[in-house]
Amino acid sequence: MTSVIGEVASEEGINKFERDELTGMAGLIDNITDCLGFCMSADGDTLSQWRGYADDGRGVSIGFSHEFLTAITKSNGLVRLQKVIYDLDDQKQRVREIFPKVNELISEGAVSIPRTNRLLSPKTAEQLQAEMEHYRSKNVELFGTLTELQPIWFSFKNPAFREENEWRLAMNILSPDETDYRTANGRLVPYKAVEFPAAATRTLEQLILGPKNTTPIRVVESFLRRYGFENVTVSVSTASYR
């Protein structure tokens, strides 16, 4: 996000000093906020996904219903369902929406610290104090304007990952004290438990067995029925390792 803000600022004609102040502010937001995400793909049967995320094709692809995912966001206002944005032009367009206000605040002195007394244009202590208060007010307002991007702050991803076709259930976290922790691959991973919506909501639509998964379909279907998942389409991946 910080780099995209910098690129848009450059295209908007904001000078380097002001641009550096702006990206520095964005970097601060980056440092003080974090996001937890439950990551999914709109494509449930992609070879690269099997290799990278499903035990090299031995796992399964779980197809959640859109109804279930949106029900989670409705039952918990902190969680949002968002599509990851890979295209740089699309990313810039989303960021550019706040730039009329950004440009206005910069022109009003949001990144220009008042200069102290100079010999040719002396200022009274009252004038300096008023200018400093104005600067601080506009600077705080600019910071607040940048935080308006927080709902999409963690939805940008490098175009090289476009094939993942990712969607996320995302939740911003302001303090590490708000999270629990688990271990994975030799490191601590923060997480936060989220209550599922009412059982009346259909949870699963389909389940795809990976290219190397040897479990018979009938066994998987019995498993799903045993635990209350009805009318789930079970199939085998069409991806081939050869």
PDB file of N, CA and C in Angstrom, residues 1-12 19 84-100 102-103 146 149 152-153 155-157 159:
ATOM      1  N   MET A   1       0.820  -1.207   0.000  1.00  0.00           N
ATOM      2  CA  MET A   1       0.000   0.000   0.000  1.00  0.00           C
ATOM      3  C   MET A   1       0.859   1.264   0.000  1.00  0.00           C
ATOM      4  N   THR A   2       1.920   1.272   0.823  1.00  0.00           N
ATOM      5  CA  THR A   2       2.764   2.456   0.910  1.00  0.00           C
ATOM      6  C   THR A   2       3.370   2.812  -0.433  1.00  0.00           C
ATOM      7  N   SER A   3       3.857   1.804  -1.166  1.00  0.00           N
ATOM      8  CA  SER A   3       4.469   2.072  -2.472  1.00  0.00           C
ATOM      9  C   SER A   3       3.431   2.578  -3.475  1.00  0.00           C
ATOM     10  N   VAL A   4       2.209   2.066  -3.402  1.00  0.00           N
ATOM     11  CA  VAL A   4       1.152   2.518  -4.313  1.00  0.00           C
ATOM     12  C   VAL A   4       0.792   3.969  -4.003  1.00  0.00           C
ATOM     13  N   ILE A   5       0.709   4.310  -2.723  1.00  0.00           N
ATOM     14  CA  ILE A   5       0.445   5.702  -2.338  1.00  0.00           C
ATOM     15  C   ILE A   5       1.536   6.608  -2.899  1.00  0.00           C
ATOM     16  N   GLY A   6       2.799   6.164  -2.819  1.00  0.00           N
ATOM     17  CA  GLY A   6       3.901   6.951  -3.359  1.00  0.00           C
ATOM     18  C   GLY A   6       3.793   7.153  -4.857  1.00  0.00           C
ATOM     19  N   GLU A   7       3.398   6.103  -5.578  1.00  0.00           N
ATOM     20  CA  GLU A   7       3.271   6.210  -7.034  1.00  0.00           C
ATOM     21  C   GLU A   7       2.148   7.158  -7.420  1.00  0.00           C
ATOM     22  N   VAL A   8       1.016   7.045  -6.724  1.00  0.00           N
ATOM     23  CA  VAL A   8      -0.109   7.936  -7.023  1.00  0.00           C
ATOM     24  C   VAL A   8       0.271   9.381  -6.705  1.00  0.00           C
ATOM     25  N   ALA A   9       0.970   9.587  -5.589  1.00  0.00           N
ATOM     26  CA  ALA A   9       1.399  10.941  -5.218  1.00  0.00           C
ATOM     27  C   ALA A   9       2.303  11.538  -6.292  1.00  0.00           C
ATOM     28  N   SER A  10       3.189  10.706  -6.844  1.00  0.00           N
ATOM     29  CA  SER A  10       4.075  11.181  -7.910  1.00  0.00           C
ATOM     30  C   SER A  10       3.276  11.559  -9.153  1.00  0.00           C
ATOM     31  N   GLU A  11       2.310  10.728  -9.513  1.00  0.00           N
ATOM     32  CA  GLU A  11       1.474  11.004 -10.681  1.00  0.00           C
ATOM     33  C   GLU A  11       0.597  12.226 -10.475  1.00  0.00           C
ATOM     34  N   GLU A  12       0.293  12.528  -9.215  1.00  0.00           N
ATOM     35  CA  GLU A  12      -0.523  13.698  -8.898  1.00  0.00           C
ATOM     36  C   GLU A  12       0.312  14.983  -8.861  1.00  0.00           C
ATOM     37  N   ARG A  19       5.950  14.037  -0.845  1.00  0.00           N
ATOM     38  CA  ARG A  19       5.704  12.615  -1.121  1.00  0.00           C
ATOM     39  C   ARG A  19       6.360  11.743  -0.057  1.00  0.00           C
ATOM     40  N   VAL A  84      -8.934  -9.880  -3.339  1.00  0.00           N
ATOM     41  CA  VAL A  84      -7.583  -9.328  -3.432  1.00  0.00           C
ATOM     42  C   VAL A  84      -7.410  -8.636  -4.784  1.00  0.00           C
ATOM     43  N   ILE A  85      -6.764  -7.471  -4.761  1.00  0.00           N
ATOM     44  CA  ILE A  85      -6.545  -6.672  -5.968  1.00  0.00           C
ATOM     45  C   ILE A  85      -5.092  -6.844  -6.402  1.00  0.00           C
ATOM     46  N   TYR A  86      -4.888  -7.376  -7.602  1.00  0.00           N
ATOM     47  CA  TYR A  86      -3.544  -7.631  -8.119  1.00  0.00           C
ATOM     48  C   TYR A  86      -3.091  -6.575  -9.130  1.00  0.00           C
ATOM     49  N   ASP A  87      -4.004  -6.058  -9.902  1.00  0.00           N
ATOM     50  CA  ASP A  87      -3.656  -5.137 -10.979  1.00  0.00           C
ATOM     51  C   ASP A  87      -3.237  -3.778 -10.410  1.00  0.00           C
ATOM     52  N   LEU A  88      -2.050  -3.300 -10.800  1.00  0.00           N
ATOM     53  CA  LEU A  88      -1.520  -2.057 -10.254  1.00  0.00           C
ATOM     54  C   LEU A  88      -2.411  -0.869 -10.592  1.00  0.00           C
ATOM     55  N   ASP A  89      -2.965  -0.840 -11.788  1.00  0.00           N
ATOM     56  CA  ASP A  89      -3.849   0.267 -12.157  1.00  0.00           C
ATOM     57  C   ASP A  89      -5.099   0.281 -11.283  1.00  0.00           C
ATOM     58  N   ASP A  90      -5.633  -0.895 -10.983  1.00  0.00           N
ATOM     59  CA  ASP A  90      -6.795  -0.978 -10.094  1.00  0.00           C
ATOM     60  C   ASP A  90      -6.433  -0.520  -8.686  1.00  0.00           C
ATOM     61  N   GLN A  91      -5.243  -0.902  -8.233  1.00  0.00           N
ATOM     62  CA  GLN A  91      -4.793  -0.472  -6.914  1.00  0.00           C
ATOM     63  C   GLN A  91      -4.674   1.051  -6.852  1.00  0.00           C
ATOM     64  N   LYS A  92      -4.077   1.631  -7.880  1.00  0.00           N
ATOM     65  CA  LYS A  92      -3.927   3.088  -7.917  1.00  0.00           C
ATOM     66  C   LYS A  92      -5.282   3.782  -7.938  1.00  0.00           C
ATOM     67  N   GLN A  93      -6.226   3.224  -8.678  1.00  0.00           N
ATOM     68  CA  GLN A  93      -7.551   3.828  -8.764  1.00  0.00           C
ATOM     69  C   GLN A  93      -8.224   3.874  -7.400  1.00  0.00           C
ATOM     70  N   ARG A  94      -8.071   2.801  -6.627  1.00  0.00           N
ATOM     71  CA  ARG A  94      -8.674   2.780  -5.295  1.00  0.00           C
ATOM     72  C   ARG A  94      -8.017   3.808  -4.376  1.00  0.00           C
ATOM     73  N   VAL A  95      -6.698   3.931  -4.468  1.00  0.00           N
ATOM     74  CA  VAL A  95      -5.977   4.894  -3.628  1.00  0.00           C
ATOM     75  C   VAL A  95      -6.278   6.328  -4.060  1.00  0.00           C
ATOM     76  N   ARG A  96      -6.425   6.527  -5.360  1.00  0.00           N
ATOM     77  CA  ARG A  96      -6.631   7.881  -5.891  1.00  0.00           C
ATOM     78  C   ARG A  96      -7.934   8.505  -5.384  1.00  0.00           C
ATOM     79  N   GLU A  97      -8.856   7.701  -4.900  1.00  0.00           N
ATOM     80  CA  GLU A  97     -10.139   8.219  -4.425  1.00  0.00           C
ATOM     81  C   GLU A  97      -9.975   9.209  -3.272  1.00  0.00           C
ATOM     82  N   ILE A  98      -8.922   9.068  -2.476  1.00  0.00           N
ATOM     83  CA  ILE A  98      -8.742   9.969  -1.336  1.00  0.00           C
ATOM     84  C   ILE A  98      -7.853  11.162  -1.679  1.00  0.00           C
ATOM     85  N   PHE A  99      -7.304  11.205  -2.888  1.00  0.00           N
ATOM     86  CA  PHE A  99      -6.299  12.222  -3.179  1.00  0.00           C
ATOM     87  C   PHE A  99      -6.822  13.642  -3.359  1.00  0.00           C
ATOM     88  N   PRO A 100      -8.078  13.863  -3.736  1.00  0.00           N
ATOM     89  CA  PRO A 100      -8.559  15.250  -3.684  1.00  0.00           C
ATOM     90  C   PRO A 100      -8.401  15.856  -2.287  1.00  0.00           C
ATOM     91  N   VAL A 102      -6.286  14.659   0.069  1.00  0.00           N
ATOM     92  CA  VAL A 102      -4.845  14.678   0.360  1.00  0.00           C
ATOM     93  C   VAL A 102      -4.202  15.930  -0.228  1.00  0.00           C
ATOM     94  N   ASN A 103      -4.494  16.232  -1.480  1.00  0.00           N
ATOM     95  CA  ASN A 103      -3.935  17.416  -2.123  1.00  0.00           C
ATOM     96  C   ASN A 103      -4.363  18.695  -1.416  1.00  0.00           C
ATOM     97  N   LEU A 146      -5.583   9.190   5.377  1.00  0.00           N
ATOM     98  CA  LEU A 146      -4.900   7.968   4.932  1.00  0.00           C
ATOM     99  C   LEU A 146      -5.510   6.726   5.580  1.00  0.00           C
ATOM    100  N   LEU A 149      -8.164   4.382   4.074  1.00  0.00           N
ATOM    101  CA  LEU A 149      -7.814   3.271   3.184  1.00  0.00           C
ATOM    102  C   LEU A 149      -7.714   1.947   3.928  1.00  0.00           C
ATOM    103  N   ILE A 152      -9.154  -1.437   2.778  1.00  0.00           N
ATOM    104  CA  ILE A 152      -8.525  -2.130   1.644  1.00  0.00           C
ATOM    105  C   ILE A 152      -7.011  -2.217   1.816  1.00  0.00           C
ATOM    106  N   TRP A 153      -6.491  -1.795   2.963  1.00  0.00           N
ATOM    107  CA  TRP A 153      -5.041  -1.695   3.174  1.00  0.00           C
ATOM    108  C   TRP A 153      -4.323  -3.013   2.905  1.00  0.00           C
ATOM    109  N   SER A 155      -5.573  -5.564   1.090  1.00  0.00           N
ATOM    110  CA  SER A 155      -6.171  -6.300  -0.037  1.00  0.00           C
ATOM    111  C   SER A 155      -5.331  -6.199  -1.304  1.00  0.00           C
ATOM    112  N   PHE A 156      -4.215  -5.471  -1.257  1.00  0.00           N
ATOM    113  CA  PHE A 156      -3.342  -5.360  -2.427  1.00  0.00           C
ATOM    114  C   PHE A 156      -2.281  -6.457  -2.388  1.00  0.00           C
ATOM    115  N   LYS A 157      -1.993  -7.023  -3.551  1.00  0.00           N
ATOM    116  CA  LYS A 157      -0.986  -8.076  -3.620  1.00  0.00           C
ATOM    117  C   LYS A 157      -0.225  -7.963  -4.939  1.00  0.00           C
ATOM    118  N   PRO A 159       1.209  -8.527  -8.466  1.00  0.00           N
ATOM    119  CA  PRO A 159       0.587  -9.179  -9.623  1.00  0.00           C
ATOM    120  C   PRO A 159       1.118 -10.578  -9.909  1.00  0.00           C
TER     121      PRO A 159
END
